Amino acid sequence: MKNILVTGGCGFIGSVFVRYILEESGFTGRIINLDKLTYAGNPENLLNFEELYKDRYIFVHEDICKKDALDKVFSNYNIDTVCHFAAESHVDRSIVSPEAFIETNINGTFNLLEASRKRLDKIKLFHHVSTDEVFGSLGAEGYFTETTPYSPNSPYSASKAGSDHLVRAYSETYGLPVTVSNCSNNYGPYQFPEKLIPLMIINAMEDKPLPIYGDGANIRDWLYVADHCRAIWQIMNNGEKGETYNVGGKCEKRNLEVVETICSLMDEAFPSKSGKSKKDLITFVKDRPGHDKRYAIDCTKIENSLGWHPVESFESGIKATIEWYLENQTWVDRIKSGEYLKWIDGHYNM
Ligand code: NAD
Ligand code: DAU
């Protein structure tokens, strides 16, 4: 791998991945970060990277829905590897406005696969970053394995399922060397505050209501984002072509438990002026339509075959995450004001 095209590298997981690759992984080649900079893409997540890593980090402001532009990027930068993060990623948005999810997650992935097929002799790997939501919802027992049948319930998960199938088909039909990872809920620094954990931290900072959908008994399997990025890199280097790998935190928690933990930690780190506990801000609201009850990953395959394990505990990870949001008030303010959206082609447009 010499020239890795990372799509969606200005988003939450993509930016942590790019930082990990350039700073910690030992990779000596080039990262070409292609991102459309939607509301979720924030170039400030990789502030100064073009100067810091002059010949090794290139930002391309592009859209994976534009076929011709993709062909140019593949040939201009001699792409030999793809790590595909770019997606519309938020379930609630997919319920309100599904179209962008179909466009980016299905058609955009198709365009990337086509661009790769045109250079089949040069592509060493196409890694597709996907989600455990493709498997649908679990009852009280059992785990998602790599052979669990797909049963997506939201427009988001259906669009990701569609993209997974396309990736598999390009492997089987055209011999494109692919790997796929299906991961559980990530949390950590740089996550856009529409997702549960950062939304609760930021609302708690401002003593705003903490909205819990339904009764708060839905269960998610939480994984610290750095652990996910290590898993992806491990799969890219040592995974078997054509295989999929489930990645999870072995950390099932009810939503209410997650929010109560955040409240307790915030009571210590950022107490309310009123002296009241942040728990008083918890507000039960109307449930999400089609709300999946429980996700839980069996990650035996990646543990046994690649030696990857989640290392961050929820206790230390959530503490570090809260500290990061408290210490990065400028990042938070600029996200809330939309200021970061003025970045175009690596420059701040006044
Ligand atoms: P995110 O919403 O934070 O970031 C998405 C990035 O993709 C943004 O930078 C955005 O600008 C970019 N993007 C969107 N549409 C694009 C387009 N048409 N062309 C180019 N770039 C585009 O998402 P995230 O939470 O970092 O998730 C990254 C990937 O990981 C997604 O594929 C998601 O399905 C998957 N995933 C996420 C989680 C999670 O918990 N967040 C868990 C498992 C898998
Ligand atoms: O499982 C992996 C998936 O995790 C990823 O593929 C998605 O990209 C990512 O968004 C995430 O999906 P969820 O829907 O599980 O994440 P979210 O943070 O939106 O919600 C987590 C849980 O918290 C879910 O049960 C809904 C609930 N929730 C969420 C929000 C935003 C609330 O109760 N209140 C809220 O305000």
Coordinates of C-alpha atoms and ligand atoms in Angstrom, one line a residue:
M1 CA 0.0 0.0 0.0
K2 CA 1.5 3.3 -1.1
N3 CA -1.3 5.6 -2.0
I4 CA -4.4 5.1 0.2
L5 CA -7.6 6.8 -0.8
V6 CA -9.5 7.5 2.4
T7 CA -13.1 8.7 1.7
G8 CA -14.8 10.7 4.4
G9 CA -11.6 11.4 6.2
C10 CA -12.9 14.7 7.7
G11 CA -15.7 12.9 9.5
F12 CA -15.5 11.5 13.0
I13 CA -14.0 8.0 12.5
G14 CA -12.2 8.9 9.2
S15 CA -10.3 11.7 10.8
V16 CA -9.2 9.6 13.8
F17 CA -8.2 6.9 11.3
V18 CA -6.1 9.4 9.2
R19 CA -4.4 10.7 12.4
Y20 CA -3.7 7.1 13.5
I21 CA -2.2 6.1 10.2
L22 CA 0.1 9.1 9.9
E23 CA 1.1 9.3 13.5
E24 CA 1.1 5.8 14.9
S25 CA 0.8 3.0 12.4
G26 CA 4.2 3.0 10.8
F27 CA 2.7 3.5 7.3
T28 CA 5.2 5.3 5.2
G29 CA 3.1 6.1 2.1
R30 CA 0.5 8.7 1.2
I31 CA -3.0 9.4 2.3
I32 CA -5.4 11.0 -0.1
N33 CA -8.4 12.2 1.9
L34 CA -11.4 12.7 -0.4
D35 CA -14.3 14.4 1.4
K36 CA -17.4 16.3 0.2
L37 CA -17.5 18.3 3.5
T38 CA -21.1 17.8 4.3
Y39 CA -22.4 19.2 7.6
A40 CA -20.6 16.2 9.2
G41 CA -17.2 16.8 7.5
N42 CA -15.0 19.1 9.5
P43 CA -11.5 19.9 8.1
E44 CA -10.6 21.3 11.5
N45 CA -10.5 17.6 12.7
L46 CA -7.2 17.4 10.8
L47 CA -6.0 21.0 11.3
N48 CA -2.7 21.7 9.7
F49 CA -2.2 18.2 8.4
E50 CA -1.3 19.4 4.9
E51 CA 1.6 21.4 6.4
L52 CA 2.6 18.8 9.0
Y53 CA 2.7 15.9 6.5
K54 CA 3.6 17.8 3.3
D55 CA 4.0 14.9 0.8
R56 CA 2.1 12.3 2.8
Y57 CA -1.3 13.9 3.3
I58 CA -3.4 15.4 0.5
F59 CA -6.9 16.7 0.9
V60 CA -9.3 16.5 -2.1
H61 CA -12.6 18.3 -1.8
E62 CA -14.8 16.0 -3.9
D63 CA -18.0 14.0 -3.9
I64 CA -18.1 10.2 -4.3
C65 CA -21.3 10.7 -6.3
K66 CA -19.3 12.3 -9.1
K67 CA -18.0 9.5 -11.3
D68 CA -15.6 11.5 -13.5
A69 CA -14.0 13.3 -10.6
L70 CA -13.3 9.9 -9.0
D71 CA -11.6 8.6 -12.1
K72 CA -9.3 11.6 -12.1
V73 CA -8.4 11.2 -8.4
F74 CA -7.6 7.5 -8.9
S75 CA -5.3 8.2 -11.8
N76 CA -3.8 11.6 -10.6
Y77 CA -2.7 10.0 -7.3
N78 CA -2.1 6.5 -8.5
I79 CA -4.4 5.0 -6.0
D80 CA -3.6 1.4 -5.0
T81 CA -5.8 1.1 -1.9
V82 CA -9.2 2.4 -0.8
C83 CA -10.5 2.7 2.7
H84 CA -14.1 3.8 2.4
F85 CA -15.7 5.7 5.3
A86 CA -17.7 8.4 3.4
A87 CA -21.4 8.0 4.2
E88 CA -24.4 9.7 5.5
S89 CA -24.2 8.2 9.0
H90 CA -27.1 9.4 11.2
V91 CA -30.1 7.2 11.6
D92 CA -32.5 10.0 12.6
R93 CA -31.6 12.1 9.5
S94 CA -32.2 9.0 7.3
I95 CA -35.8 8.7 8.7
V96 CA -36.5 12.4 8.0
S97 CA -34.7 12.7 4.6
P98 CA -33.5 9.3 3.2
E99 CA -32.5 10.5 -0.3
A100 CA -29.0 11.6 0.5
F101 CA -28.4 8.2 2.1
I102 CA -29.3 6.3 -1.1
E103 CA -27.2 8.7 -3.2
T104 CA -24.0 8.6 -1.1
N105 CA -24.2 5.3 0.6
I106 CA -25.3 3.2 -2.3
N107 CA -24.6 5.1 -5.5
G108 CA -21.4 6.7 -4.1
T109 CA -20.1 3.3 -3.1
F110 CA -21.0 2.0 -6.5
N111 CA -19.0 4.8 -8.2
L112 CA -16.0 4.0 -6.1
L113 CA -16.2 0.3 -6.9
E114 CA -16.5 1.2 -10.6
A115 CA -13.4 3.5 -10.4
S116 CA -11.6 0.6 -8.8
R117 CA -12.8 -1.9 -11.4
K118 CA -11.3 0.3 -14.1
R119 CA -7.9 -0.1 -12.4
L120 CA -8.3 -3.7 -11.3
D121 CA -4.6 -4.4 -12.0
K122 CA -3.5 -1.6 -9.7
I123 CA -5.9 -2.0 -6.8
K124 CA -4.4 -4.0 -3.9
L125 CA -7.4 -3.6 -1.5
F126 CA -10.8 -1.9 -1.2
H127 CA -11.7 -1.8 2.5
H128 CA -15.4 -1.0 3.1
V129 CA -16.3 0.4 6.6
S130 CA -19.7 -0.7 7.5
T131 CA -22.0 -1.1 10.5
D132 CA -23.6 -3.8 12.7
E133 CA -27.0 -2.1 12.0
V134 CA -27.2 -4.1 8.7
F135 CA -28.1 -7.2 10.9
G136 CA -31.2 -5.5 12.3
S137 CA -32.2 -5.9 15.9
L138 CA -31.5 -8.5 18.6
G139 CA -33.7 -9.8 21.3
A140 CA -32.4 -10.2 24.9
E141 CA -30.1 -13.1 23.9
G142 CA -27.5 -13.7 21.2
Y143 CA -24.9 -11.8 19.2
F144 CA -24.3 -10.7 15.6
T145 CA -21.8 -12.9 13.9
E146 CA -20.4 -12.6 10.3
T147 CA -23.0 -15.1 9.2
T148 CA -26.1 -13.4 10.7
P149 CA -28.6 -12.7 7.9
Y150 CA -29.0 -9.1 6.9
S151 CA -32.2 -7.5 8.2
P152 CA -31.8 -3.7 8.1
N153 CA -34.6 -1.6 9.6
S154 CA -33.8 2.1 8.9
P155 CA -33.1 3.8 5.6
Y156 CA -29.6 4.3 6.9
S157 CA -29.0 0.6 7.6
A158 CA -30.7 -0.4 4.4
S159 CA -28.4 1.8 2.4
K160 CA -25.3 0.5 4.2
A161 CA -26.6 -3.1 3.6
G162 CA -26.9 -2.2 -0.1
S163 CA -23.4 -1.0 -0.2
D164 CA -22.1 -4.1 1.6
H165 CA -23.8 -6.3 -1.0
L166 CA -22.2 -4.3 -3.9
V167 CA -18.8 -4.6 -2.4
R168 CA -19.2 -8.4 -2.0
A169 CA -20.5 -8.6 -5.6
Y170 CA -17.4 -6.8 -7.0
S171 CA -15.2 -9.2 -5.2
E172 CA -17.1 -12.3 -6.5
T173 CA -17.8 -11.0 -10.0
Y174 CA -14.7 -9.0 -10.9
G175 CA -12.2 -10.3 -8.4
L176 CA -11.7 -6.9 -6.7
P177 CA -9.7 -7.6 -3.6
V178 CA -12.0 -6.4 -0.8
T179 CA -12.4 -6.6 3.0
V180 CA -15.5 -5.4 4.9
S181 CA -15.8 -4.5 8.6
N182 CA -19.2 -4.3 10.4
C183 CA -18.7 -2.3 13.6
S184 CA -20.8 -1.4 16.6
N185 CA -21.4 2.1 18.0
N186 CA -18.3 4.3 18.2
Y187 CA -17.6 7.1 20.6
G188 CA -14.7 9.4 21.4
P189 CA -13.2 12.8 20.5
Y190 CA -14.4 14.6 17.3
Q191 CA -17.8 13.0 17.1
F192 CA -20.5 15.2 15.6
P193 CA -22.9 16.2 18.4
E194 CA -26.0 14.7 16.8
K195 CA -25.0 11.2 18.1
L196 CA -26.1 10.2 21.6
I197 CA -22.9 10.6 23.6
P198 CA -21.6 14.0 22.3
L199 CA -25.1 15.4 22.3
M200 CA -25.6 14.5 25.9
I201 CA -22.2 15.9 26.9
I202 CA -22.8 19.2 25.2
N203 CA -26.4 19.5 26.4
A204 CA -25.2 18.7 29.9
M205 CA -22.5 21.4 29.6
E206 CA -25.3 23.9 28.8
D207 CA -27.9 22.5 31.3
K208 CA -30.2 21.7 28.4
P209 CA -32.6 18.8 28.4
L210 CA -31.1 15.3 27.7
P211 CA -33.6 13.6 25.4
I212 CA -33.9 9.8 25.8
Y213 CA -35.9 8.0 23.1
G214 CA -38.7 5.8 24.5
D215 CA -37.8 4.3 27.9
G216 CA -34.0 4.3 27.5
A217 CA -33.8 0.5 27.6
N218 CA -32.4 0.1 24.1
I219 CA -29.0 -1.4 24.1
R220 CA -25.9 -0.5 22.1
D221 CA -22.4 -2.1 22.1
W222 CA -20.0 0.8 22.6
L223 CA -16.5 0.9 21.1
Y224 CA -13.9 3.6 21.6
V225 CA -13.1 5.1 18.2
A226 CA -9.3 4.4 18.4
D227 CA -10.0 0.7 18.9
H228 CA -12.1 0.7 15.7
C229 CA -9.3 2.4 13.8
R230 CA -6.8 -0.2 14.9
A231 CA -9.1 -2.9 13.9
I232 CA -9.5 -1.4 10.4
W233 CA -5.8 -1.1 9.9
Q234 CA -5.3 -4.7 11.2
I235 CA -7.9 -6.0 8.7
M236 CA -6.3 -3.9 5.9
N237 CA -2.9 -5.4 6.5
N238 CA -3.6 -8.9 7.6
G239 CA -7.3 -9.7 6.8
E240 CA -8.2 -12.2 4.2
K241 CA -9.5 -10.9 0.9
G242 CA -13.2 -11.4 0.4
E243 CA -13.8 -11.7 4.1
T244 CA -15.9 -9.6 6.5
Y245 CA -15.0 -8.9 10.1
N246 CA -17.4 -7.9 12.9
V247 CA -15.8 -5.3 15.3
G248 CA -17.4 -4.6 18.7
G249 CA -16.6 -3.3 22.2
K250 CA -18.0 -6.2 24.2
C251 CA -19.6 -3.4 26.1
E252 CA -23.4 -3.6 26.1
K253 CA -25.2 -0.7 27.8
R254 CA -28.7 0.5 28.0
N255 CA -29.0 4.1 26.7
L256 CA -30.3 5.3 30.1
E257 CA -27.2 3.8 31.8
V258 CA -24.9 5.6 29.3
V259 CA -26.6 9.0 29.9
E260 CA -26.6 8.5 33.7
T261 CA -22.9 7.8 33.6
I262 CA -22.3 10.9 31.6
C263 CA -24.4 12.9 34.1
S264 CA -22.4 11.6 37.1
L265 CA -19.1 12.4 35.5
M266 CA -20.3 15.8 34.4
D267 CA -21.6 16.6 38.0
E268 CA -17.9 16.3 39.0
A269 CA -16.2 17.8 36.0
F270 CA -18.7 20.6 35.1
P271 CA -21.2 21.1 37.9
S272 CA -24.4 23.1 37.3
K273 CA -24.5 26.5 38.9
S274 CA -27.9 25.6 40.3
G275 CA -26.2 22.8 42.3
K276 CA -28.7 20.3 40.8
S277 CA -27.5 17.0 39.3
K278 CA -27.3 16.8 35.5
K279 CA -29.6 13.7 35.9
D280 CA -32.5 16.2 36.5
L281 CA -32.1 17.2 32.8
I282 CA -33.0 13.7 31.6
T283 CA -36.2 13.9 29.5
F284 CA -38.0 10.9 28.0
V285 CA -39.2 11.8 24.5
K286 CA -41.1 10.1 21.7
D287 CA -39.3 7.0 20.5
R288 CA -37.4 6.8 17.2
P289 CA -39.6 5.0 14.5
G290 CA -38.3 1.4 13.9
H291 CA -35.9 1.8 16.9
D292 CA -33.7 -1.3 17.0
K293 CA -33.8 -2.8 20.5
R294 CA -30.4 -4.3 21.0
Y295 CA -27.0 -4.5 19.2
A296 CA -24.3 -6.8 20.4
I297 CA -21.3 -8.0 18.4
D298 CA -19.5 -11.3 18.6
C299 CA -16.0 -10.4 17.5
T300 CA -14.4 -13.8 18.0
K301 CA -13.4 -13.9 14.3
I302 CA -11.2 -10.8 14.4
E303 CA -9.9 -11.7 17.8
N304 CA -8.8 -15.2 16.9
S305 CA -7.7 -14.6 13.3
L306 CA -6.0 -11.2 13.6
G307 CA -5.3 -10.9 17.3
W308 CA -7.3 -7.6 17.6
H309 CA -9.0 -6.9 20.9
P310 CA -10.8 -3.8 22.2
V311 CA -8.5 -2.2 24.8
E312 CA -10.2 0.9 26.1
S313 CA -12.7 0.3 28.9
F314 CA -16.0 2.2 28.8
E315 CA -15.1 3.8 32.1
S316 CA -11.8 5.2 30.9
G317 CA -13.1 5.9 27.3
I318 CA -16.1 7.9 28.4
K319 CA -14.0 9.9 30.9
A320 CA -11.5 10.7 28.2
T321 CA -14.3 11.7 25.8
I322 CA -15.9 14.1 28.3
E323 CA -12.5 15.6 29.1
W324 CA -11.9 16.1 25.4
Y325 CA -15.2 18.0 24.8
L326 CA -14.6 20.1 27.9
E327 CA -11.1 21.0 26.8
N328 CA -12.0 21.7 23.2
Q329 CA -14.6 24.4 23.7
T330 CA -13.5 26.2 20.5
W331 CA -14.2 23.1 18.4
V332 CA -17.6 22.7 20.1
D333 CA -18.5 26.4 19.5
R334 CA -17.5 26.3 15.9
I335 CA -19.5 23.1 15.3
K336 CA -22.5 24.7 16.9
S337 CA -22.2 27.9 15.0
G338 CA -21.5 26.2 11.7
E339 CA -18.2 28.2 11.3
Y340 CA -16.3 25.1 10.2
L341 CA -18.5 24.8 7.2
K342 CA -16.6 27.8 5.7
W343 CA -13.6 25.7 5.0
I344 CA -13.2 25.0 1.3
D345 CA -10.3 23.2 -0.3
G346 CA -8.3 23.4 2.8
H347 CA -8.7 27.2 3.2
Y348 CA -11.0 29.1 5.5
N349 CA -13.4 31.2 3.3
M350 CA -14.5 34.3 5.0
Ligands
NAD1 P1 -19.5 11.0 9.9 O1 -20.9 11.4 9.6 O2 -18.9 11.6 11.1 O3 -18.6 11.4 8.7 C1 -18.9 11.1 7.4 C2 -17.9 11.8 6.4 O4 -18.3 11.5 5.1 C3 -18.0 13.3 6.5 O5 -16.7 13.8 6.6 C4 -18.7 13.8 5.3 O6 -18.3 15.0 4.8 C5 -18.3 12.7 4.3 N1 -19.2 12.5 3.2 C6 -20.5 12.3 3.2 N2 -21.1 12.2 2.0 C7 -20.0 12.3 1.1 C8 -19.9 12.2 -0.3 N3 -21.0 12.1 -1.1 N4 -18.7 12.3 -0.8 C9 -17.6 12.4 -0.1 N5 -17.6 12.5 1.3 C10 -18.8 12.4 1.9 O7 -19.5 9.5 10.0 P2 -18.7 8.5 11.0 O8 -19.5 8.3 12.2 O9 -17.3 8.9 11.1 O10 -18.8 7.1 10.1 C11 -17.9 6.8 9.1 C12 -18.2 5.5 8.5 O11 -18.3 4.5 9.5 C13 -19.6 5.4 7.8 O12 -19.5 4.7 6.7 C14 -20.5 4.7 8.9 O13 -21.6 4.0 8.2 C15 -19.5 3.8 9.5 N6 -19.8 3.4 10.9 C16 -20.0 4.4 11.8 C17 -20.2 4.0 13.2 C18 -20.5 5.0 14.3 O14 -20.8 4.6 15.4 N7 -20.3 6.3 14.0 C19 -20.2 2.6 13.5 C20 -20.0 1.7 12.5 C21 -19.8 2.1 11.2
DAU2 O1 -24.3 0.6 15.5 C1 -23.5 1.4 14.7 C2 -24.2 2.7 14.3 O2 -24.2 3.5 15.5 C3 -23.6 3.4 13.2 O3 -23.7 2.7 12.0 C4 -24.3 4.8 13.0 O4 -23.6 5.5 12.0 C5 -24.3 5.5 14.3 O5 -25.0 6.7 14.1 C6 -24.8 4.7 15.4 O6 -26.3 4.6 15.2 P1 -27.3 4.7 16.5 O7 -28.6 5.0 16.0 O8 -27.2 3.5 17.4 O9 -26.6 5.9 17.2 P2 -27.2 7.2 17.9 O10 -26.0 7.9 18.6 O11 -28.0 8.0 17.0 O12 -28.1 6.6 19.0 C7 -27.7 5.7 20.0 C8 -28.9 5.3 20.8 O13 -29.3 6.4 21.6 C9 -30.0 4.8 20.0 O14 -30.7 3.7 20.7 C10 -31.0 6.0 20.0 C11 -30.7 6.7 21.3 N1 -30.8 8.2 21.3 C12 -30.1 8.9 20.4 C13 -30.2 10.3 20.4 C14 -29.4 11.1 19.3 C15 -31.6 8.8 22.3 O15 -32.2 8.1 23.2 N2 -31.6 10.2 22.3 C16 -30.9 10.9 21.4 O16 -31.1 12.2 21.4

